[in-house]
Amino acid sequence: MFNCIRGRKSSREKILDAAAELVGSIGAGRLTLEAVAERAGLSKGGLLYNFPSKDALLQGMIQRLVDEVSAEKETLRGHTPPGRNLEARLCTAALLKMHAGKMKDIANGMLAASSENPALLEPVRQVIRKTLTEMRETSDDLDACLLAWLAVEGLNSFEMHDLSPFSEEDRDRIAASVTKLLENGIAE
Amino acid sequence: MFNCIRGRKSSREKILDAAAELVGSIGAGRLTLEAVAERAGLSKGGLLYNFPSKDALLQGMIQRLVDEVSAEKETLRGHTPPGRNLEARLCTAALLKMHAGKMKDIANGMLAASSENPALLEPVRQVIRKTLTEMRETSDDLDACLLAWLAVEGLNSFEMHDLSPFSEEDRDRIAASVTKLLENGIAE
DNA sequence: GTCTATATCAAGATAGAC
DNA sequence: GTCTATCTTGATATAGAC
């Protein structure tokens, strides 16, 4: 904790940042310890001191991703008025934020993990199960919530694989549709 | 073509089947030529005669996936009554069919490709762009169509990564919601 | 805590026999 | 068209110095 003061990042953080950026730029399957070490500004040996194996590194990437999305959701909770389908509104808003900046790169860590070792995705599985449980328990309109959630996940999956055909305006419009669906539901 | 008669599969087909199954069972990042050859019942040399490189194999997997989904959509077109948001109904129905049987494994080929070499996903990008164009031109309710499409893609992405928390009943219910959304739109 | 050097190994690809 | 044998590379991981 002490080495986090005054903007100083621990080696661990620097390594996770470097790995996330690399996955975004060269692709999950090409992520090597050597490339991560170079980008993080240390040697392979130094990296392996912080993360004793590649699996450990991937696990760290996944865990940080999950933690950041959860934190984002809780931050939003403080600024969001209560009302219809609250959990789904928080969840979709947090996921839509992954678009900007580093979050998307980090999300790509998931791909690296799933291609190397599917078992590493367990923390993600847990969050997804928890999300579904919360929605079942608190939603005012479960069908609308599930569609909204899945649509945002679909959009993110496109972006993670660099498959998205959508412009920024398209994206804003889709986000607005998601909001509207959560507020008004599916027409009868 | 001749060696497709009477259920006899060409080596090419057997190899693509084997690769698809393997990606489903051991994960995209662990797909090796040796494993594919063994499962397809020939040697590495024999495999490399059919597909001169691993990239060529991945490309073949992707192309077959894209072709099968397109074919499924056109088959459905013959059995689907015209009406509201036709293209989106065909598209979502075809994508939802990927759930059953081999299609899901084949879809995993996409993951293998994207982790090894993102450029191989170009055929998928094309289909997605074409789908968006068609929806823009023919949809009666573009917002509903996009949400429905993305929701199905989100569901598939969960299943492709083995992240889906949904039971068969959940899945049926979601499929019904998608249909309803396409028929009735978002409530005002 | 980080470095260099090296062991080890797996995987893609080639060559040439059959 | 398929096989075996081999080459070559690149990546993980270890060992031990600093």
Coordinates of C-alpha atoms (C1' of nucleotides) in Angstrom, one line a residue:
Chain A
M1 CA 0.0 0.0 0.0
F2 CA 2.8 2.5 0.9
N3 CA 4.2 2.4 -2.6
C4 CA 0.9 3.6 -4.0
I5 CA 1.3 7.0 -2.4
R6 CA 1.9 10.1 -4.5
G7 CA 1.0 8.5 -7.8
R8 CA 3.8 6.0 -7.5
K9 CA 2.6 2.7 -8.9
S10 CA 3.8 -0.6 -7.6
S11 CA 5.6 -2.9 -10.0
R12 CA 2.5 -5.0 -9.8
E13 CA 0.3 -2.2 -11.1
K14 CA 2.8 -1.2 -13.8
I15 CA 2.9 -4.8 -15.0
L16 CA -0.8 -5.2 -15.1
D17 CA -1.1 -1.9 -17.0
A18 CA 1.5 -3.0 -19.5
A19 CA -0.2 -6.4 -20.0
A20 CA -3.5 -4.8 -20.6
E21 CA -2.2 -2.3 -23.1
L22 CA -0.3 -5.1 -24.9
V23 CA -3.3 -7.3 -25.2
G24 CA -5.1 -4.4 -26.8
S25 CA -2.4 -3.7 -29.3
I26 CA -1.0 -7.0 -30.3
G27 CA -3.8 -9.5 -29.4
A28 CA -4.4 -11.9 -26.7
G29 CA -2.6 -14.9 -28.2
R30 CA 0.6 -13.0 -28.7
L31 CA 1.0 -11.8 -25.1
T32 CA 4.4 -12.9 -24.0
L33 CA 6.1 -12.4 -20.7
E34 CA 9.1 -10.8 -22.5
A35 CA 6.9 -8.2 -24.1
V36 CA 5.1 -7.4 -20.9
A37 CA 8.4 -7.1 -19.0
E38 CA 9.8 -4.7 -21.6
R39 CA 6.7 -2.5 -21.7
A40 CA 6.5 -2.4 -17.9
G41 CA 10.2 -1.4 -17.8
L42 CA 11.8 -4.4 -16.1
S43 CA 13.2 -7.7 -17.0
K44 CA 11.6 -11.1 -17.4
G45 CA 13.1 -12.1 -14.1
G46 CA 11.7 -9.1 -12.4
L47 CA 8.3 -9.8 -13.8
L48 CA 8.4 -13.4 -12.7
Y49 CA 9.2 -12.2 -9.1
N50 CA 5.9 -10.3 -9.1
F51 CA 3.9 -12.9 -10.9
P52 CA 5.4 -16.4 -10.5
S53 CA 3.8 -17.7 -13.7
K54 CA 1.9 -16.5 -16.7
D55 CA -1.3 -18.0 -15.2
A56 CA -0.7 -15.8 -12.2
L57 CA -0.4 -12.8 -14.4
L58 CA -3.6 -13.6 -16.3
Q59 CA -5.4 -14.2 -13.1
G60 CA -4.3 -10.8 -11.8
M61 CA -5.5 -9.1 -15.0
I62 CA -9.0 -10.8 -14.7
Q63 CA -9.3 -9.9 -11.0
R64 CA -8.5 -6.3 -11.6
L65 CA -11.0 -6.1 -14.4
V66 CA -13.7 -7.6 -12.2
D67 CA -12.8 -5.3 -9.3
E68 CA -12.8 -2.2 -11.4
V69 CA -16.2 -2.9 -13.0
S70 CA -17.7 -3.6 -9.6
A71 CA -16.2 -0.4 -8.2
E72 CA -17.6 1.6 -11.0
K73 CA -21.0 0.2 -10.4
E74 CA -20.9 1.1 -6.7
T75 CA -19.7 4.6 -7.6
L76 CA -22.6 5.0 -9.9
R77 CA -24.9 3.8 -7.2
G78 CA -24.1 6.9 -5.2
H79 CA -25.1 9.2 -8.1
T80 CA -28.1 7.4 -9.4
P81 CA -31.6 8.2 -8.3
P82 CA -33.6 5.2 -7.2
G83 CA -36.4 4.0 -9.5
R84 CA -37.4 1.3 -11.9
N85 CA -34.9 -1.6 -12.6
L86 CA -32.1 0.1 -10.6
E87 CA -29.7 -2.8 -10.6
A88 CA -29.9 -3.2 -14.4
R89 CA -29.4 0.5 -14.9
L90 CA -26.3 0.5 -12.8
C91 CA -25.0 -2.6 -14.4
T92 CA -25.5 -1.5 -18.0
A93 CA -24.1 2.0 -17.2
A94 CA -21.0 0.5 -15.7
L95 CA -20.5 -1.9 -18.6
L96 CA -21.0 0.9 -21.1
K97 CA -18.2 2.8 -19.4
M98 CA -15.8 0.1 -20.4
H99 CA -15.8 1.6 -23.8
A100 CA -13.5 4.5 -22.9
G101 CA -9.8 4.4 -22.2
K102 CA -8.0 1.6 -20.6
M103 CA -11.0 -0.4 -19.6
K104 CA -11.4 -1.9 -23.0
D105 CA -7.8 -3.0 -23.0
I106 CA -8.3 -4.5 -19.6
A107 CA -11.4 -6.3 -20.8
N108 CA -9.2 -7.9 -23.5
G109 CA -7.3 -9.6 -20.7
M110 CA -10.4 -11.8 -20.5
L111 CA -9.8 -13.0 -24.0
A112 CA -6.2 -13.8 -23.2
A113 CA -7.2 -15.7 -20.2
S114 CA -10.0 -17.6 -21.9
S115 CA -7.8 -18.7 -24.8
E116 CA -4.9 -19.8 -22.5
N117 CA -6.9 -21.3 -19.7
P118 CA -10.7 -21.1 -19.5
A119 CA -10.6 -21.9 -15.7
L120 CA -9.2 -18.4 -15.1
L121 CA -12.5 -16.9 -16.0
E122 CA -14.1 -18.2 -12.8
P123 CA -14.2 -14.7 -11.1
V124 CA -16.1 -13.4 -14.1
R125 CA -18.5 -16.3 -13.9
Q126 CA -19.2 -15.5 -10.3
V127 CA -19.9 -11.8 -11.1
I128 CA -22.3 -12.8 -13.8
R129 CA -24.2 -15.3 -11.6
K130 CA -24.4 -12.6 -8.9
T131 CA -25.7 -10.1 -11.4
L132 CA -28.4 -12.5 -12.6
T133 CA -29.4 -13.2 -9.0
E134 CA -29.7 -9.6 -8.1
M135 CA -31.7 -8.8 -11.2
R136 CA -34.1 -11.7 -10.4
E137 CA -34.6 -10.4 -6.9
T138 CA -35.0 -6.7 -7.5
S139 CA -36.1 -6.1 -11.1
D140 CA -39.4 -4.5 -11.8
D141 CA -39.3 -6.0 -15.3
L142 CA -37.0 -9.0 -15.6
D143 CA -37.4 -9.5 -19.3
A144 CA -36.5 -5.9 -20.1
C145 CA -33.5 -6.1 -17.7
L146 CA -32.1 -9.2 -19.3
L147 CA -32.4 -7.9 -22.8
A148 CA -30.8 -4.6 -21.8
W149 CA -28.0 -6.3 -20.0
L150 CA -27.4 -8.8 -22.8
A151 CA -27.5 -6.0 -25.5
V152 CA -24.7 -4.2 -23.6
E153 CA -22.7 -7.3 -23.3
G154 CA -23.2 -7.9 -27.0
L155 CA -21.9 -4.5 -27.8
N156 CA -18.9 -4.9 -25.6
S157 CA -18.1 -8.3 -27.2
F158 CA -18.1 -6.7 -30.6
E159 CA -15.7 -4.0 -29.4
M160 CA -13.5 -6.4 -27.6
H161 CA -13.0 -8.4 -30.8
D162 CA -12.7 -5.2 -32.9
L163 CA -15.9 -6.2 -34.7
S164 CA -18.1 -3.2 -34.0
P165 CA -19.6 -1.6 -37.0
F166 CA -21.0 1.2 -34.9
S167 CA -20.0 4.9 -34.9
E168 CA -20.0 7.0 -31.7
E169 CA -23.4 8.3 -32.6
D170 CA -24.7 4.8 -33.2
R171 CA -23.4 3.9 -29.8
D172 CA -25.0 6.8 -28.1
R173 CA -28.3 5.9 -29.7
I174 CA -28.0 2.3 -28.6
A175 CA -27.2 3.5 -25.1
A176 CA -30.4 5.6 -25.2
S177 CA -32.4 2.7 -26.4
V178 CA -31.2 0.6 -23.5
T179 CA -32.2 3.3 -21.0
K180 CA -35.6 3.6 -22.6
L181 CA -36.1 -0.2 -22.5
L182 CA -35.3 -0.2 -18.8
E183 CA -37.6 2.7 -18.1
N184 CA -40.6 1.7 -20.3
G185 CA -40.2 -2.0 -21.0
I186 CA -41.2 -4.0 -24.1
A187 CA -44.4 -2.8 -25.7
E188 CA -47.5 -5.0 -25.3
Chain B
M1 CA -17.3 -32.1 -54.3
F2 CA -17.2 -35.8 -55.4
N3 CA -15.8 -37.0 -52.1
C4 CA -18.8 -35.5 -50.2
I5 CA -21.1 -38.1 -51.7
R6 CA -22.6 -40.8 -49.5
G7 CA -21.7 -39.2 -46.2
R8 CA -18.0 -39.4 -46.9
K9 CA -16.3 -36.4 -45.7
S10 CA -13.2 -34.9 -47.3
S11 CA -10.1 -34.7 -45.2
R12 CA -10.7 -30.9 -45.2
E13 CA -14.1 -31.4 -43.6
K14 CA -12.8 -33.9 -41.1
I15 CA -10.0 -31.5 -40.1
L16 CA -12.3 -28.6 -39.7
D17 CA -14.7 -30.7 -37.6
A18 CA -11.8 -31.9 -35.4
A19 CA -10.5 -28.3 -34.9
A20 CA -13.9 -27.0 -34.0
E21 CA -14.5 -29.8 -31.4
L22 CA -11.0 -29.2 -29.9
V23 CA -11.5 -25.5 -29.5
G24 CA -14.7 -26.3 -27.7
S25 CA -13.1 -28.8 -25.4
I26 CA -9.6 -27.6 -24.6
G27 CA -9.8 -23.9 -25.4
A28 CA -8.7 -21.7 -28.2
G29 CA -5.2 -21.0 -27.0
R30 CA -4.3 -24.6 -26.8
L31 CA -5.3 -25.6 -30.3
T32 CA -2.2 -27.2 -31.8
L33 CA -1.8 -28.8 -35.2
E34 CA -0.7 -32.0 -33.6
A35 CA -3.9 -32.3 -31.6
V36 CA -6.0 -31.4 -34.6
A37 CA -4.3 -34.0 -36.7
E38 CA -4.7 -36.7 -34.1
R39 CA -8.4 -36.0 -33.7
A40 CA -9.0 -35.9 -37.4
G41 CA -7.2 -39.2 -37.8
L42 CA -4.1 -38.2 -39.7
S43 CA -0.6 -37.0 -39.2
K44 CA 0.7 -33.5 -38.9
G45 CA 2.1 -33.8 -42.4
G46 CA -1.2 -34.8 -43.8
L47 CA -2.9 -31.9 -42.1
L48 CA -0.4 -29.5 -43.5
Y49 CA -1.0 -30.8 -46.9
N50 CA -4.6 -29.7 -46.6
F51 CA -4.0 -26.5 -44.8
P52 CA -0.5 -25.2 -45.5
S53 CA -0.3 -23.2 -42.2
K54 CA -2.1 -22.8 -39.0
D55 CA -3.4 -19.4 -40.2
A56 CA -4.9 -21.2 -43.2
L57 CA -6.6 -23.6 -40.9
L58 CA -8.0 -20.8 -38.7
Q59 CA -9.2 -19.0 -41.8
G60 CA -11.0 -22.1 -42.9
M61 CA -12.7 -22.4 -39.6
I62 CA -13.9 -18.8 -39.7
Q63 CA -15.1 -19.0 -43.2
R64 CA -17.1 -22.2 -42.6
L65 CA -18.7 -20.6 -39.6
V66 CA -19.7 -17.5 -41.5
D67 CA -21.0 -19.6 -44.4
E68 CA -23.1 -21.8 -42.2
V69 CA -24.7 -19.0 -40.3
S70 CA -25.5 -17.3 -43.6
A71 CA -26.9 -20.5 -45.0
E72 CA -29.1 -21.0 -41.9
K73 CA -30.5 -17.5 -42.3
E74 CA -31.4 -18.1 -46.0
T75 CA -33.0 -21.4 -45.1
L76 CA -35.1 -19.7 -42.4
R77 CA -36.1 -17.0 -45.0
G78 CA -38.0 -19.7 -46.9
H79 CA -40.0 -20.7 -43.8
T80 CA -40.6 -17.3 -42.3
P81 CA -43.7 -15.2 -43.0
P82 CA -43.0 -11.6 -44.1
G83 CA -43.8 -8.9 -41.6
R84 CA -42.3 -6.4 -39.2
N85 CA -38.5 -6.3 -38.9
L86 CA -38.0 -9.4 -41.1
E87 CA -34.2 -9.2 -41.4
A88 CA -33.7 -8.9 -37.6
R89 CA -36.1 -11.8 -37.0
L90 CA -34.1 -14.0 -39.4
C91 CA -30.8 -12.8 -38.0
T92 CA -31.6 -13.4 -34.4
A93 CA -33.2 -16.8 -35.2
A94 CA -30.1 -17.9 -37.1
L95 CA -27.8 -16.8 -34.3
L96 CA -29.9 -18.4 -31.6
K97 CA -29.6 -21.7 -33.5
M98 CA -25.8 -21.6 -32.9
H99 CA -26.6 -22.8 -29.4
A100 CA -27.2 -26.4 -30.4
G101 CA -24.7 -29.0 -31.4
K102 CA -21.6 -28.3 -33.3
M103 CA -22.3 -24.7 -34.2
K104 CA -21.2 -23.5 -30.8
D105 CA -17.9 -25.2 -31.1
I106 CA -17.4 -23.8 -34.5
A107 CA -18.1 -20.4 -33.2
N108 CA -15.3 -20.9 -30.8
G109 CA -13.0 -21.0 -33.8
M110 CA -13.6 -17.3 -33.9
L111 CA -11.9 -17.0 -30.5
A112 CA -9.0 -19.1 -31.6
A113 CA -8.5 -16.8 -34.6
S114 CA -8.9 -13.6 -32.7
S115 CA -6.3 -14.5 -30.1
E116 CA -3.8 -15.7 -32.7
N117 CA -4.4 -13.2 -35.4
P118 CA -7.2 -10.6 -35.3
A119 CA -6.9 -10.0 -39.0
L120 CA -8.5 -13.4 -39.6
L121 CA -11.8 -12.1 -38.3
E122 CA -12.2 -9.9 -41.4
P123 CA -15.0 -12.2 -42.9
V124 CA -16.9 -11.8 -39.7
R125 CA -16.5 -8.0 -39.8
Q126 CA -17.9 -8.0 -43.3
V127 CA -21.0 -10.0 -42.3
I128 CA -21.6 -7.7 -39.3
R129 CA -21.3 -4.6 -41.5
K130 CA -23.7 -6.1 -44.0
T131 CA -26.2 -7.0 -41.3
L132 CA -26.1 -3.5 -40.0
T133 CA -26.6 -2.1 -43.5
E134 CA -29.6 -4.4 -44.2
M135 CA -31.2 -3.5 -40.9
R136 CA -30.8 0.2 -41.5
E137 CA -32.4 -0.2 -44.9
T138 CA -35.3 -2.5 -44.1
S139 CA -36.1 -2.3 -40.4
D140 CA -39.5 -1.0 -39.3
D141 CA -38.0 -0.2 -35.9
L142 CA -34.2 0.2 -36.0
D143 CA -33.8 0.7 -32.3
A144 CA -35.6 -2.5 -31.4
C145 CA -33.8 -4.4 -34.1
L146 CA -30.4 -3.3 -32.8
L147 CA -31.2 -4.2 -29.2
A148 CA -32.6 -7.6 -30.2
W149 CA -29.5 -8.4 -32.4
L150 CA -27.1 -7.2 -29.7
A151 CA -28.9 -9.1 -27.0
V152 CA -28.6 -12.4 -29.0
E153 CA -24.9 -11.6 -29.6
G154 CA -24.4 -11.0 -25.9
L155 CA -26.0 -14.3 -25.1
N156 CA -23.8 -16.1 -27.6
S157 CA -20.7 -14.4 -26.3
F158 CA -21.6 -15.7 -22.8
E159 CA -22.0 -19.2 -24.2
M160 CA -18.9 -19.1 -26.3
H161 CA -16.8 -18.3 -23.2
D162 CA -18.7 -20.7 -21.0
L163 CA -19.9 -17.8 -18.9
S164 CA -23.7 -18.2 -19.4
P165 CA -25.6 -18.4 -16.1
F166 CA -28.8 -19.2 -17.9
S167 CA -30.8 -22.4 -17.9
E168 CA -32.6 -23.8 -20.9
E169 CA -35.8 -22.2 -19.7
D170 CA -34.1 -18.9 -19.2
R171 CA -32.8 -19.1 -22.7
D172 CA -36.3 -19.9 -24.1
R173 CA -37.7 -17.0 -22.2
I174 CA -35.0 -14.6 -23.5
A175 CA -35.7 -15.8 -27.0
A176 CA -39.4 -15.1 -26.5
S177 CA -38.5 -11.6 -25.2
V178 CA -36.4 -11.0 -28.3
T179 CA -39.3 -12.0 -30.5
K180 CA -41.7 -9.8 -28.6
L181 CA -39.3 -6.8 -28.8
L182 CA -39.1 -7.2 -32.6
E183 CA -42.9 -7.5 -32.9
N184 CA -43.9 -4.8 -30.5
G185 CA -40.9 -2.5 -30.1
I186 CA -39.9 -0.6 -26.9
A187 CA -42.8 0.9 -25.0
E188 CA -43.3 4.7 -25.1
Chain C
dG1 C1' 13.5 -6.9 -5.7
dT2 C1' 15.6 -7.1 -9.9
dC3 C1' 19.1 -8.8 -13.1
dT4 C1' 21.5 -12.2 -16.6
dA5 C1' 22.1 -16.5 -18.3
dT6 C1' 20.4 -20.7 -19.4
dA7 C1' 17.6 -25.0 -19.3
dT8 C1' 13.7 -27.0 -21.2
dC9 C1' 10.1 -27.7 -24.1
dA10 C1' 6.4 -27.3 -27.2
dA11 C1' 4.8 -26.1 -31.6
dG12 C1' 4.9 -24.7 -36.4
dA13 C1' 6.9 -25.8 -40.5
dT14 C1' 10.0 -28.4 -44.0
dA15 C1' 11.9 -32.4 -46.7
dG16 C1' 11.6 -36.3 -48.7
dA17 C1' 10.0 -41.3 -48.6
dC18 C1' 6.0 -44.1 -49.8
Chain D
dG1 C1' -2.4 -37.5 -50.4
dT2 C1' -0.4 -39.0 -46.4
dC3 C1' 3.6 -40.5 -43.6
dT4 C1' 8.0 -40.0 -40.6
dA5 C1' 11.8 -37.5 -39.2
dT6 C1' 13.9 -33.3 -38.4
dC7 C1' 14.8 -28.4 -38.2
dT8 C1' 14.0 -24.0 -36.0
dT9 C1' 12.1 -20.8 -33.2
dG10 C1' 10.2 -18.6 -29.5
dA11 C1' 8.4 -18.8 -24.9
dT12 C1' 8.0 -20.3 -20.0
dA13 C1' 10.5 -21.0 -16.2
dT14 C1' 14.7 -21.8 -13.1
dA15 C1' 19.1 -20.6 -10.8
dG16 C1' 22.0 -17.8 -8.9
dA17 C1' 24.5 -13.2 -8.9
dC18 C1' 24.0 -8.4 -7.4

